[in-house]
Structure formats: structure tokens, C-alpha cells
PDB file of C-alpha atoms in Angstrom:
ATOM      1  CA  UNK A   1       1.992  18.758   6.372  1.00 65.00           C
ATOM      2  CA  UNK A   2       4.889  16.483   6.434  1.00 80.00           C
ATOM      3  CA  UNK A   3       3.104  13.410   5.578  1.00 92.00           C
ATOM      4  CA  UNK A   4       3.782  10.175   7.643  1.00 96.00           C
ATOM      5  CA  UNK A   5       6.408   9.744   9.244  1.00 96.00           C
ATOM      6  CA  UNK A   6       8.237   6.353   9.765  1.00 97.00           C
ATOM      7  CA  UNK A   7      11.384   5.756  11.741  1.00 96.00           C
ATOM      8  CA  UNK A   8      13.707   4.207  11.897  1.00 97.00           C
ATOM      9  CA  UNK A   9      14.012   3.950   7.969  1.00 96.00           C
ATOM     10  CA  UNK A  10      16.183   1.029   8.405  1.00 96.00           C
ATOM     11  CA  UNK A  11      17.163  -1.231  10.744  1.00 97.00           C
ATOM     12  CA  UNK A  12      19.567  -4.110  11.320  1.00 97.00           C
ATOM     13  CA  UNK A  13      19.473  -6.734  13.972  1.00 97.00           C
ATOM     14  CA  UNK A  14      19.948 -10.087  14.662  1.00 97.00           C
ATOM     15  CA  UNK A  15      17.825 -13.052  15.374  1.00 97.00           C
ATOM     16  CA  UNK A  16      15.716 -12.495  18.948  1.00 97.00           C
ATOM     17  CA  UNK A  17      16.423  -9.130  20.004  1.00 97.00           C
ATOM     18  CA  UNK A  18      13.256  -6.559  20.171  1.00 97.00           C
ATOM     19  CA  UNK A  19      12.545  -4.363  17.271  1.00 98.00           C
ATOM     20  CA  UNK A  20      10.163  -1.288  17.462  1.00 98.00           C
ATOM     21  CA  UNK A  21       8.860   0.225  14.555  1.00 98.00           C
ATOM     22  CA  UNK A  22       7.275   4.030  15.081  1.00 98.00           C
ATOM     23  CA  UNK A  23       5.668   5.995  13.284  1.00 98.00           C
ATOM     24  CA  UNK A  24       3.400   9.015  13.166  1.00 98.00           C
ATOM     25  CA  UNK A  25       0.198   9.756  11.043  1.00 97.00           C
ATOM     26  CA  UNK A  26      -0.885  13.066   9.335  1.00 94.00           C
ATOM     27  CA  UNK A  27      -2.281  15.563  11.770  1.00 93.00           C
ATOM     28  CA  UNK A  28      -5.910  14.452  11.863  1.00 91.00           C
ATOM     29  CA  UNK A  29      -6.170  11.176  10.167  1.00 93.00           C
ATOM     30  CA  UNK A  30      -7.886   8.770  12.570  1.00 92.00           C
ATOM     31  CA  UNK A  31      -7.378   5.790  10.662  1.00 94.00           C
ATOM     32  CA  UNK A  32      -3.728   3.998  10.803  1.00 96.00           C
ATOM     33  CA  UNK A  33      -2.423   1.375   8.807  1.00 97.00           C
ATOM     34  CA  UNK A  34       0.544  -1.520   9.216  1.00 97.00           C
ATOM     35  CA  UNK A  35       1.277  -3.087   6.188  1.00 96.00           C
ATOM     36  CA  UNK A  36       4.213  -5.446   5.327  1.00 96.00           C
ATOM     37  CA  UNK A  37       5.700  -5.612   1.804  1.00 94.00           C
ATOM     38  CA  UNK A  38       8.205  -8.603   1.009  1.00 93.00           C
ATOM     39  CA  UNK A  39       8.959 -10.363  -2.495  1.00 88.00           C
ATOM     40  CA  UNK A  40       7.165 -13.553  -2.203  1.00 88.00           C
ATOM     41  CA  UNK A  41       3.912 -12.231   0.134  1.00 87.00           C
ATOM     42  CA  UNK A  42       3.502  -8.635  -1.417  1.00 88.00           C
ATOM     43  CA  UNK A  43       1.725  -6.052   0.326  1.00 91.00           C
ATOM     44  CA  UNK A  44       0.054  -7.585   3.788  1.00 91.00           C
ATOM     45  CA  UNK A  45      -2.103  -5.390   5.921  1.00 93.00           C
ATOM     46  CA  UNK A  46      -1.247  -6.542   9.633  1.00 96.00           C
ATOM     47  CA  UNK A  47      -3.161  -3.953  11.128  1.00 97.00           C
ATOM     48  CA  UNK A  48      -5.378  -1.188  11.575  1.00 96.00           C
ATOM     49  CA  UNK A  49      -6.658   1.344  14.161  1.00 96.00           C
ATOM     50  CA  UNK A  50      -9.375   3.756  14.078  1.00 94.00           C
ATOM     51  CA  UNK A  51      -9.245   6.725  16.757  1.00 94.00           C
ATOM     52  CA  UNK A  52      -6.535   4.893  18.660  1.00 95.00           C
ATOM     53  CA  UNK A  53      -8.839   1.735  19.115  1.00 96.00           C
ATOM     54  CA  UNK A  54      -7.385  -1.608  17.011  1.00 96.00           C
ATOM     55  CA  UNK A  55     -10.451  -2.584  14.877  1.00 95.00           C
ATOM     56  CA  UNK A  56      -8.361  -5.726  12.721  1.00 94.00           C
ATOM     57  CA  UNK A  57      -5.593  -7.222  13.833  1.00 94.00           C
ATOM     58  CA  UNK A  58      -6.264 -10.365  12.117  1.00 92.00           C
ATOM     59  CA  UNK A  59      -3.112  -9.925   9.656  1.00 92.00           C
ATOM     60  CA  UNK A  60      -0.918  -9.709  12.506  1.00 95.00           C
ATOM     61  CA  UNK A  61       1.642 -13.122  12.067  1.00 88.00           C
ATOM     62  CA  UNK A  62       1.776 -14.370  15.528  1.00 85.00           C
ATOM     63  CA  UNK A  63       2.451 -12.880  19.063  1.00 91.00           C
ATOM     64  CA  UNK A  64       5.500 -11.829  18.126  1.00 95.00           C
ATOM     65  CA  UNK A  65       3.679  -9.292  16.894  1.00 97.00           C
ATOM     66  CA  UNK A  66       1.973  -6.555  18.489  1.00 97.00           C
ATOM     67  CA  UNK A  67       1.020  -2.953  17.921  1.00 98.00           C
ATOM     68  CA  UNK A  68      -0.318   0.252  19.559  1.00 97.00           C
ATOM     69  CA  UNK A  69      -1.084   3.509  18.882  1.00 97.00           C
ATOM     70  CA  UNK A  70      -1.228   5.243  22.536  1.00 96.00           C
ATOM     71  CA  UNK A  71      -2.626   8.722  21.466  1.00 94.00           C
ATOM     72  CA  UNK A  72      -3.383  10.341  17.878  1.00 94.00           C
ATOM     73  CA  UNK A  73      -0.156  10.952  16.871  1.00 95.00           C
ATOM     74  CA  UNK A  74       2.312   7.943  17.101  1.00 96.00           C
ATOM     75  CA  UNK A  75       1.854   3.841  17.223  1.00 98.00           C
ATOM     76  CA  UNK A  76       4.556   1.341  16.905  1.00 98.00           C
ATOM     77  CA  UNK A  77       4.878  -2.259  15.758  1.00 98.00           C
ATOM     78  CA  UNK A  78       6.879  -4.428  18.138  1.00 98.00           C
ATOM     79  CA  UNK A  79       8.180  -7.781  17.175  1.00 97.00           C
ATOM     80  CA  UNK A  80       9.648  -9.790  20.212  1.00 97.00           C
ATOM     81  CA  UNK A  81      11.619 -11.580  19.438  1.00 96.00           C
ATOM     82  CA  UNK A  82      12.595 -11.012  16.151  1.00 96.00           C
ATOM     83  CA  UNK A  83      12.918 -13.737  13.350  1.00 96.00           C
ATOM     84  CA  UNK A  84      14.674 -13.777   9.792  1.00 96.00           C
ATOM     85  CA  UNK A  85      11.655 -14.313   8.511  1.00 95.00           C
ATOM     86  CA  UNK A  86      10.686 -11.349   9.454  1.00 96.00           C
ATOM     87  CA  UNK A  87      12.620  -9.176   7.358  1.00 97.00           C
ATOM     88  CA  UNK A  88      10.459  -6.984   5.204  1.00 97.00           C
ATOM     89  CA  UNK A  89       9.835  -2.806   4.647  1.00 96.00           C
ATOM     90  CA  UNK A  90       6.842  -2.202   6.724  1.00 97.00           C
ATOM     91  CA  UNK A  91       5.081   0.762   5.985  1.00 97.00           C
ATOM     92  CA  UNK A  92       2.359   3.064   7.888  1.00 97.00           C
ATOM     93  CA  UNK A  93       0.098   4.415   6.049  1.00 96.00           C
ATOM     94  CA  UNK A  94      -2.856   6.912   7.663  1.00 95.00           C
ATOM     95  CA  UNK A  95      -6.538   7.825   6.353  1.00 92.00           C
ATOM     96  CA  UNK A  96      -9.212  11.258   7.008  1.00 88.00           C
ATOM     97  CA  UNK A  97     -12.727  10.924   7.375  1.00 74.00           C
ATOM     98  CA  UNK A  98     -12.998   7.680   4.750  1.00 64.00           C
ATOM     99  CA  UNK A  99     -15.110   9.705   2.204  1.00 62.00           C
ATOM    100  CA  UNK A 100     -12.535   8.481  -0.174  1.00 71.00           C
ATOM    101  CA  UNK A 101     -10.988   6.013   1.462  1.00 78.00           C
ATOM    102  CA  UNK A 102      -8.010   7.096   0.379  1.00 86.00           C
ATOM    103  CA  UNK A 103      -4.420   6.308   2.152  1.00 91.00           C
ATOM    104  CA  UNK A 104      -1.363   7.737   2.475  1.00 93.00           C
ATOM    105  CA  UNK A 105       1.745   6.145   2.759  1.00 94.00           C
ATOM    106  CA  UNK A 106       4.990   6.638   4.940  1.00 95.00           C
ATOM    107  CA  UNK A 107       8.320   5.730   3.105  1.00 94.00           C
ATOM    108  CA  UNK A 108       8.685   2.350   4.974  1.00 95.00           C
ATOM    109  CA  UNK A 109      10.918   1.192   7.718  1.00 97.00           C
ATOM    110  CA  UNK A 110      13.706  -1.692   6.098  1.00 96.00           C
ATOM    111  CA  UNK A 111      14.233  -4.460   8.333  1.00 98.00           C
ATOM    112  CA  UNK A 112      17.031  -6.654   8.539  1.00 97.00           C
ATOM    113  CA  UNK A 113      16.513  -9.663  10.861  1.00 97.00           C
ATOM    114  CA  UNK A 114      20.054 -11.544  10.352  1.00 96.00           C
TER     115      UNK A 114
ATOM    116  CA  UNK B   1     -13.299 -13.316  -0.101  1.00 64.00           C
ATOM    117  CA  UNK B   2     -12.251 -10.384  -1.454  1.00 75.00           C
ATOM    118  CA  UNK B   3      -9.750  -9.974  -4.254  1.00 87.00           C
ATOM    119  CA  UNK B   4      -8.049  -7.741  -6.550  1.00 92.00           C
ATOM    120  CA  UNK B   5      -5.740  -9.129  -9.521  1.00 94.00           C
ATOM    121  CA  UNK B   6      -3.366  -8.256 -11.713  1.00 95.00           C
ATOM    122  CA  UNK B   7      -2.304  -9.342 -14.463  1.00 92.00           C
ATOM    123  CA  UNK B   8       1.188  -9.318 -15.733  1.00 91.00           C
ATOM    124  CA  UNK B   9       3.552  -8.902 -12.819  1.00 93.00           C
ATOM    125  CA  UNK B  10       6.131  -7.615 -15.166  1.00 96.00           C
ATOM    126  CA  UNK B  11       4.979  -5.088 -18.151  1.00 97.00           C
ATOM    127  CA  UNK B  12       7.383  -3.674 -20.609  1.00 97.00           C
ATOM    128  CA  UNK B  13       7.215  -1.055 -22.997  1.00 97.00           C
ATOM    129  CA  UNK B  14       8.909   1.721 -25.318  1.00 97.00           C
ATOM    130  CA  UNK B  15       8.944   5.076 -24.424  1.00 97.00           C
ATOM    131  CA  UNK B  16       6.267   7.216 -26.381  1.00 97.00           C
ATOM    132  CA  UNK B  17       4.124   3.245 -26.594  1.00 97.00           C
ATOM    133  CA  UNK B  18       0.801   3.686 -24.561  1.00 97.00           C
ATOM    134  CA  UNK B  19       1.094   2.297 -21.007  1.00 98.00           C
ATOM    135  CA  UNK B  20      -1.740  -0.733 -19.997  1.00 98.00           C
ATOM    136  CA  UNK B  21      -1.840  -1.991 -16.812  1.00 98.00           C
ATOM    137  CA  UNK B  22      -4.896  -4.161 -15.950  1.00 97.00           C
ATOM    138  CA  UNK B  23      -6.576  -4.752 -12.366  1.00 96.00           C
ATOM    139  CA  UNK B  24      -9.405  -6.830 -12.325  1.00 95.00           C
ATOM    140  CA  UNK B  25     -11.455  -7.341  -8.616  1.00 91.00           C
ATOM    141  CA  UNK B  26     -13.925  -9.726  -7.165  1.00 87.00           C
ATOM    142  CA  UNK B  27     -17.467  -8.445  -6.925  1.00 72.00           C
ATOM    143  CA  UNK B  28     -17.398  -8.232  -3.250  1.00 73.00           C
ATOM    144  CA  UNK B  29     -14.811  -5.250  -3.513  1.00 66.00           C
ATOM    145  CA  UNK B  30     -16.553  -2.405  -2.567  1.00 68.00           C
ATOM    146  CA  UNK B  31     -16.911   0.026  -5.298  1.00 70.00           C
ATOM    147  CA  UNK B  32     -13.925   1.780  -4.062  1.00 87.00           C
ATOM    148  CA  UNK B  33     -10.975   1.370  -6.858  1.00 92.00           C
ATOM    149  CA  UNK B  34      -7.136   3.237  -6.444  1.00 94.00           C
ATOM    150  CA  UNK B  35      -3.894   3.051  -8.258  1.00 97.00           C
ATOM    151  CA  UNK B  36      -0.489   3.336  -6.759  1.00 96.00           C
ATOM    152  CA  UNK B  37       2.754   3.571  -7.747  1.00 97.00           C
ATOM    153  CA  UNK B  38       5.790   3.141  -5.975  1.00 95.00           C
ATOM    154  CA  UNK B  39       9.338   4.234  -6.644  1.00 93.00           C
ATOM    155  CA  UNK B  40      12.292   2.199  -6.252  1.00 88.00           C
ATOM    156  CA  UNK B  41      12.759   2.801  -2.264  1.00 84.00           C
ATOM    157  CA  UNK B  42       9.372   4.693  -1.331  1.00 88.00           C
ATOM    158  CA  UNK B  43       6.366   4.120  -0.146  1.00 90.00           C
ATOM    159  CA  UNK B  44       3.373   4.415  -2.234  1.00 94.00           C
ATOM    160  CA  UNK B  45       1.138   7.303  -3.342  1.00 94.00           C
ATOM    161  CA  UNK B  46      -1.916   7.869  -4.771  1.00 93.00           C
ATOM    162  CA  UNK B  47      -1.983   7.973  -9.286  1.00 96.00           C
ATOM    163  CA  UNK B  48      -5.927   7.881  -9.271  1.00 95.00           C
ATOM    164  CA  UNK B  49      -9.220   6.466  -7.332  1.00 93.00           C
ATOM    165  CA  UNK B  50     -12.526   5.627  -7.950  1.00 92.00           C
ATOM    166  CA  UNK B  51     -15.383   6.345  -5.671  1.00 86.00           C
ATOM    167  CA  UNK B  52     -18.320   7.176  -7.138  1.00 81.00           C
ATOM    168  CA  UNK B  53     -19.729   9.232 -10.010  1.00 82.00           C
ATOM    169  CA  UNK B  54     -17.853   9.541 -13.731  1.00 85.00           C
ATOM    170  CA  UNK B  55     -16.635   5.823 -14.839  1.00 88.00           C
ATOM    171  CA  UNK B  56     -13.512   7.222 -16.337  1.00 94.00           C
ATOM    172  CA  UNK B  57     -10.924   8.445 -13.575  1.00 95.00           C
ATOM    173  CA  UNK B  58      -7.957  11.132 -14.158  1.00 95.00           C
ATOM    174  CA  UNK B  59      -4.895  10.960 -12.251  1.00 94.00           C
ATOM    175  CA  UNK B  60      -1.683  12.603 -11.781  1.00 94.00           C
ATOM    176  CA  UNK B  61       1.413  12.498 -14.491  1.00 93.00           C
ATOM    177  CA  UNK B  62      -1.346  11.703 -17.458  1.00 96.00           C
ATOM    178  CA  UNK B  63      -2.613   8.747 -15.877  1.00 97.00           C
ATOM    179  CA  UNK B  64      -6.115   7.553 -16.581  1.00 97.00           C
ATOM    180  CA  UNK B  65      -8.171   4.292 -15.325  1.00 97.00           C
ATOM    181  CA  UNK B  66     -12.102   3.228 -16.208  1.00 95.00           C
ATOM    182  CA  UNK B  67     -14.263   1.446 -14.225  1.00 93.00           C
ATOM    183  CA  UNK B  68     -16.359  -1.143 -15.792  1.00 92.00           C
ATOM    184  CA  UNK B  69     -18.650  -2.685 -13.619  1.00 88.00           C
ATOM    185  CA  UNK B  70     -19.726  -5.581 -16.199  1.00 89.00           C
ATOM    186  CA  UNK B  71     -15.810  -6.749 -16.334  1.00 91.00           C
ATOM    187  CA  UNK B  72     -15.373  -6.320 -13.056  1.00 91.00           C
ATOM    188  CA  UNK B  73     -12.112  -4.087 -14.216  1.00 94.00           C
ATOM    189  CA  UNK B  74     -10.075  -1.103 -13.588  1.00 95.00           C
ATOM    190  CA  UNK B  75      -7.728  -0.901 -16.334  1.00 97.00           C
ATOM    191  CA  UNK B  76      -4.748   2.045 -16.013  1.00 98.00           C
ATOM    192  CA  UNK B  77      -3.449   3.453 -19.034  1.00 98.00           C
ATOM    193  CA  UNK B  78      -1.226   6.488 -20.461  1.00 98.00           C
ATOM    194  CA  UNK B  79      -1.303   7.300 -23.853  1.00 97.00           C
ATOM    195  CA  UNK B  80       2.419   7.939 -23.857  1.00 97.00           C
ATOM    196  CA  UNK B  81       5.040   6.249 -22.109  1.00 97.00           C
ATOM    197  CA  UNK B  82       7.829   8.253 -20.147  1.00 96.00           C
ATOM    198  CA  UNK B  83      11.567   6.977 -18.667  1.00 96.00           C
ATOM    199  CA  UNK B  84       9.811   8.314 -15.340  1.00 95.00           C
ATOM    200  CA  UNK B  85       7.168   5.953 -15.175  1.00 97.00           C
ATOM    201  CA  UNK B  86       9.030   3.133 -14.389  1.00 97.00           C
ATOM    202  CA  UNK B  87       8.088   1.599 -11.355  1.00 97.00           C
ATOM    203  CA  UNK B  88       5.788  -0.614  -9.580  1.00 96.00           C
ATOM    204  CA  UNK B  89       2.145  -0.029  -9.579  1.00 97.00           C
ATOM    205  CA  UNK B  90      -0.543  -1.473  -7.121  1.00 96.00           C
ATOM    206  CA  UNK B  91      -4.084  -1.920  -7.802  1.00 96.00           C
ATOM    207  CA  UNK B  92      -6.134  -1.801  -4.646  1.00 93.00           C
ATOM    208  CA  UNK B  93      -9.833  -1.744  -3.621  1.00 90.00           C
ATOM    209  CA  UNK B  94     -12.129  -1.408  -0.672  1.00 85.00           C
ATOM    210  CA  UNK B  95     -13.290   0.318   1.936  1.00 78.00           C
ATOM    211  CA  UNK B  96     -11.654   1.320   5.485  1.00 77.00           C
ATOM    212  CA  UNK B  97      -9.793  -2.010   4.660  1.00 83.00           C
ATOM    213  CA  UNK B  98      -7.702  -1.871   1.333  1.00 87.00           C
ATOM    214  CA  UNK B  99      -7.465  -5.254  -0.452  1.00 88.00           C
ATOM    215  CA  UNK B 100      -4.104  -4.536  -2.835  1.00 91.00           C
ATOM    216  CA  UNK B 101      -2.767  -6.386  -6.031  1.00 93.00           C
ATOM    217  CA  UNK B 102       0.050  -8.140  -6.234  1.00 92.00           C
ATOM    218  CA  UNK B 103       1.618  -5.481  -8.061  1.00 95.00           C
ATOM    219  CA  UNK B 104       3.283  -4.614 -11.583  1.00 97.00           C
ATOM    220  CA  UNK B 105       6.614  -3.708 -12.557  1.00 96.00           C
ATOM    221  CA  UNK B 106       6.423  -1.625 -15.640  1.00 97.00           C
ATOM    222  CA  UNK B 107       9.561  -1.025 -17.614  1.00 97.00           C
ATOM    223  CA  UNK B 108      10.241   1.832 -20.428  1.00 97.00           C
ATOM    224  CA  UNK B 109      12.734   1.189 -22.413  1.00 96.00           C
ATOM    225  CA  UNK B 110      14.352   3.471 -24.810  1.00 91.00           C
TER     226      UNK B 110
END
């Protein structure tokens, strides 16, 4: 398996234009992840879905902010419109049947709000 | 509230030293302890978890942690550092819903 996959792996914009974030879980994980990693916040989960259905969403910033997953194998993060504040590496990360709870990680998207 | 802690956000020590990183978490965690590391420019992966059973937990590139329910801790250690193992290391713990450190940047130096 590839692992997750996260594109664009960086991305530069500037201040209020639309930014979508995709990426797409391993092949039968039905949990997915948002996180957001800056310097002075650290890791922040923003939000997670199980089987396509958004069960927390109550790390998501503002409604800037929103997310979907559509079917089982992609979601994306939209911010509208986009901030500098919002620069950060976001990552996806997906889970199995949580047995062991464990996640996995996509390399992270770099965003660049300027 | 939930809460896992680290402490030291910056760790430094000579190659061939022993490696200890220490995570301690609120007794509302669930029982479910991890360590991950992350390289400079990656996202993280999985060194070791804790779920249930044996106290002491073997991970991947000699890394070992041991849950201790009485101090609330999950300490991660390596008997021997390596240039290689410098990077930044989460504790995290939970269930569905990971509550993570604020991380540790361990340095080897030569």
C-alpha cells in the first residue's frame, strides 16, 4: 500500500483566495484525520470522520474552515478565504478497525498564506 | 480534560549516551499510549504503542517505552544513542481521538 496520500505537498497563496487540501487514506481505513502542526500551537486535530460521516469537528478554527470526505477514498480541507494565520503543514492521517488505535500519517501539505 | 505532557521540549545527548524522553498523561487518557517520531519534513510514524497486556513496549530502531499506571507515565528510552535519531518525537494517547504532546526535539551530538 502506498500509505496516505496528501497533495498538494506545498502550496503558496496569498491572503483570501481558496485553498483545498486533498488527500487520500489507506485502502480500508474508515477513520480519517485533519491535524494542523505550527510552532507555537503544535499538533491540533481539526477533524475527524468515521465511514465518511464527520463525528468531531470541534477543532475546526472557524468557518473558514470546512472539510469532507465524499466517498472512502479522498476528503479535502477547504479554507475560504485564506488567512496568514493560517499557514501551517496540515497532515491526514487514517486509522483500521481501532483495535489499536493506531494512525498513520501522510507527509503533510505546507501552506503558505502570504 | 484530557492531557498528555512532555517534558523537555528540547533533549540533547551524545551519541552511544542512552536516549530518555518522558510523557506523562492525565488519568482520563484512555489506556491507549503511542510514540512518534517525525523527521525533519515528514509526517509522523509509529516508534511504539501501548494497548493492553505487557507494561514494557518494544518498538522499531531499539526503541523501548513502559507504562506505569501509578505515575501516570510513558517514558521512551534507547540504550544507545544514534546520529539517526535525531528528530522530533510526539507522545500521544487515546482512543479514536488522539490527544498528542507538545513534542521533543532530541539532538545527538557527536
Amino acid at each position: 500500500d502506498a500509505g496516505v496520500i496528501q497533495s498538494p505537498r506545498h502550496e503558496v497563496t496569498e491572503m483570501g483566495q481558496e485553498v483545498t487540501l486533498r488527500c487520500k487514506p489507506i485502502s480500508g481505513h474508515d477513520y480519517l484525520f485533519w491535524y494542523r502542526q505550527t510552532m507555537m500551537r503544535g499538533l491540533e486535530l481539526l477533524i475527524y470522520f468515521n465511514n465518511n460521516v464527520p463525528i468531531d469537528d470541534s477543532g475546526m478554527p472557524e468557518d473558514r474552515f470546512s472539510a469532507k470526505m465524499p466517498n472512502a477514498s479522498f476528503s479535502t480541507l477547504k479554507i475560504q478565504p485564506s488567512e496568514p494565520r493560517d499557514s501551517a503543514v496540515y497532515f491526514c492521517a487514517s486509522m483500521g478497525y481501532p483495535l489499536d488505535n493506531e494512525q498513520f500519517f501522510g507527509p503533510g501539505t505546507r501552506l503558505t498564506v502570504l | 480534560a484530557q492531557s498528555v505532557t512532555q517534558l523537555g521540549s528540547h533533549v540533547s545527548v551524545s551519541e552511544g549516551a542512552l536516549v530518555l524522553l518522558r510523557c506523562n498523561y492525565s488519568s482520563s487518557v484512555p489506556p491507549y499510549l503511542f510514540w512518534y517520531v517525525q523527521y525533519p519534513n515528514q509526517g509522523l510514524q509509529l516508534l511504539l504503542k501501548y494497548t493492553t497486556g505487557a507494561t514494557l513496549v518494544k518498538g522499531i530502531n531499539g526503541f523501548e517505552a513502559e507504562f506505569k499506571k501509578s505515575e501516570t507515565s510513558f517514558h521512551l528510552t534507547k540504550p544507545s544513542a544514534h546520529m539517526s535519531d535525531a528528530a522530533e518525537y510526539f507522545c500521544a494517547g487515546g482512543g479514536n481521538k488522539l490527544t498528542f504532546g507538545t513534542g521533543t526535539q532530541l539532538k545527538v551530538e557527536l
